[in-house]
Short mmCIF file of C-alpha atoms in Angstrom, two decimals:
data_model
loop_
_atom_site.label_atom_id
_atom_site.label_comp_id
_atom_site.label_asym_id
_atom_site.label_seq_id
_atom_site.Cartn_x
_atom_site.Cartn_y
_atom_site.Cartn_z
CA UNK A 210 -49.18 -112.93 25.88
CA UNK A 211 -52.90 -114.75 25.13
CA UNK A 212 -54.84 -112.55 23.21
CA UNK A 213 -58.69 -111.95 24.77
CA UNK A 214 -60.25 -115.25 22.88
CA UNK A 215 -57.58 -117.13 24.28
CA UNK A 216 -56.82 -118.52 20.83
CA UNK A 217 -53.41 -117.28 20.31
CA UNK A 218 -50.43 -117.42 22.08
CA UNK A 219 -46.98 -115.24 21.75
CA UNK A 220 -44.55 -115.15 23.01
CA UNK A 221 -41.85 -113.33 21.64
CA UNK A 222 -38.66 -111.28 22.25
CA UNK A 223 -37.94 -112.48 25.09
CA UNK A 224 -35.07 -114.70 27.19
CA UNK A 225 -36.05 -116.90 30.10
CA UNK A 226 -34.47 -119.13 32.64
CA UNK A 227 -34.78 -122.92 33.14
CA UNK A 228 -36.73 -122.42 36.31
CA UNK A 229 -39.29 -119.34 34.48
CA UNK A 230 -39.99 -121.66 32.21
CA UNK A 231 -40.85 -124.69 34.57
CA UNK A 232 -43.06 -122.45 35.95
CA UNK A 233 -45.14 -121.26 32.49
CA UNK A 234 -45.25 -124.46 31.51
CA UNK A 235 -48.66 -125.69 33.34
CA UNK A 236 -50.49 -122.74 32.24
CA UNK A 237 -49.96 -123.20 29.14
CA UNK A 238 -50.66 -127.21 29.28
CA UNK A 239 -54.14 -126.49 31.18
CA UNK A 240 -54.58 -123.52 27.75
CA UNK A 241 -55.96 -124.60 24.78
CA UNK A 242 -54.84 -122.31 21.82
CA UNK A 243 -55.23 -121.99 18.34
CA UNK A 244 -52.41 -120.28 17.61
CA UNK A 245 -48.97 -120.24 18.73
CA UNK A 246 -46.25 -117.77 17.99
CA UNK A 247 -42.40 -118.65 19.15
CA UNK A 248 -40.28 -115.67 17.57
CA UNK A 249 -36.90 -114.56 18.35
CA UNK A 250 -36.72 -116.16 22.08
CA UNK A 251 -32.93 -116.56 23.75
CA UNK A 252 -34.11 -119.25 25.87
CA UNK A 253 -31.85 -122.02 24.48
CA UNK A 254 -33.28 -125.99 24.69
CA UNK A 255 -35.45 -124.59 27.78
CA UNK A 256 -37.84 -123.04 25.22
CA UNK A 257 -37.68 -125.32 22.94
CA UNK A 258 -38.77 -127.68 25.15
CA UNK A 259 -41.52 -125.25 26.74
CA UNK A 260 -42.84 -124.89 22.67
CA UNK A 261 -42.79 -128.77 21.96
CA UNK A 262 -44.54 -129.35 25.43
CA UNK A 263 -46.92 -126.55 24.49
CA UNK A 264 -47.37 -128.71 20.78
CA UNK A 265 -47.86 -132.27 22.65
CA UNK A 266 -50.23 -130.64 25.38
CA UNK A 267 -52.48 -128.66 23.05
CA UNK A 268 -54.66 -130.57 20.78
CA UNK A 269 -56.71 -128.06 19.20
CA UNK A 270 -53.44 -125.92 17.96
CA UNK A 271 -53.91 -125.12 14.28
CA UNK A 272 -51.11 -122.69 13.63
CA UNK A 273 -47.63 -122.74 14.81
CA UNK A 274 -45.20 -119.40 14.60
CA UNK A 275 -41.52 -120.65 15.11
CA UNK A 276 -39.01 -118.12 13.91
CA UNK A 277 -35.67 -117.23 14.79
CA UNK A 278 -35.83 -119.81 17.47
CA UNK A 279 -32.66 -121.71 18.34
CA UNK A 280 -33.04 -125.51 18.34
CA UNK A 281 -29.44 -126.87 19.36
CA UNK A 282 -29.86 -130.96 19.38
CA UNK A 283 -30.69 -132.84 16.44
CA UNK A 284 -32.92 -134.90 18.87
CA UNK A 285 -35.20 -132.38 19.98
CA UNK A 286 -35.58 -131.53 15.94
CA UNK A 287 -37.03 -134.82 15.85
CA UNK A 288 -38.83 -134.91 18.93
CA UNK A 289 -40.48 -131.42 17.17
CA UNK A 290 -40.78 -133.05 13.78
CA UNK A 291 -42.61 -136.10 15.71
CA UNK A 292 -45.02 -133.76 17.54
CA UNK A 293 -46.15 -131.90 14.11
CA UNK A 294 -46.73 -135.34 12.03
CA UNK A 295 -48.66 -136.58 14.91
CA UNK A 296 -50.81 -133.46 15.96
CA UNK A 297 -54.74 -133.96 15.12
CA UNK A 298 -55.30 -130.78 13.98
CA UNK A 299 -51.86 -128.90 13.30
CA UNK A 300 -52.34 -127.27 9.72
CA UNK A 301 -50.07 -124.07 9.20
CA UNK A 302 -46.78 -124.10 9.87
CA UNK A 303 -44.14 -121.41 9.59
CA UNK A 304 -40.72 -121.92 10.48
CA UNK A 305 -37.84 -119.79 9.65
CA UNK A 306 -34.29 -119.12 10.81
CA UNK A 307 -34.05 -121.46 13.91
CA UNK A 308 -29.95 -121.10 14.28
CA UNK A 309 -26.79 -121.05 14.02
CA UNK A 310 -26.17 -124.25 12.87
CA UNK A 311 -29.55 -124.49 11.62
CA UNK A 312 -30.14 -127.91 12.28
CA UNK A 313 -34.01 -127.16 11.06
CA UNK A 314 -33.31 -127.77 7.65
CA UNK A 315 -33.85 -131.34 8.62
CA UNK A 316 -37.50 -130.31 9.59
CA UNK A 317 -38.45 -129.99 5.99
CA UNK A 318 -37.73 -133.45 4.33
CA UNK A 319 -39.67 -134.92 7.28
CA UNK A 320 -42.84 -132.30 7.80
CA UNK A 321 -43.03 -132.19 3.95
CA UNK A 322 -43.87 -135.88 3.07
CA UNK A 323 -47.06 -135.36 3.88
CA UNK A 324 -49.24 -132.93 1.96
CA UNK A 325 -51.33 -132.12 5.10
CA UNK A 326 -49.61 -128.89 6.16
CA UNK A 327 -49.54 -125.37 4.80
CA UNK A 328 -45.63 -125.06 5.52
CA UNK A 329 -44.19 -121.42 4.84
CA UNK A 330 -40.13 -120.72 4.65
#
């Protein structure tokens, strides 16, 4: 969901399929948001791909949302960790809870060597 300015995106709640998610992913390349907000989404390393796509694709995103989001691979935590370092204006992050195994507890040591980010646990 895009609120009217078209600075946020939500998307939340929800589970989607490999092939759903092929087809959000343009519109939200081709979208430039401020804001994005990943919570509580069953859609395994599909959406966790969609989100870091939506991260590498979107270069005026200022605030990223990523709770209760599964993130299986240890890889694509540091394909994610990658994306946040290198993003112009990324500022706020908050990240919570992102599964089972958790393997986002890596995220911290990483994101948190630099003193650029407003990081909330």
């Amino acid at each position: 969901v895009a609120n009217s300015d078209h600075s946020t995106f939500h998307l939340s709640n929800i589970k989607l399929g490999k092939r759903t998610m092929d087809l959000l992913a343009p519109a939200i390349k081709v979208n430039a948001f401020k804001t994005l907000r990943f919570d509580n989404n069953r859609s395994g390393r599909a959406g966790a791909l969609l989100m870091m796509d939506f991260i590498e694709h979107n270069p005026e995103l200022e605030t990223l949302f990523f709770l209760s989001n599964l993130i299986e691979r240890n890889d694509d935590v540091e394909r994610l960790c990658h994306l946040i370092r290198h993003h112009p204006f990324l500022q706020r992050l908050v990240i919570r809870n992102c599964g089972g195994k958790d393997p986002s507890h890596l995220l911290f040591p990483i994101i948190t060597a630099s003193n650029r980010y407003r990081l909330e646990c």
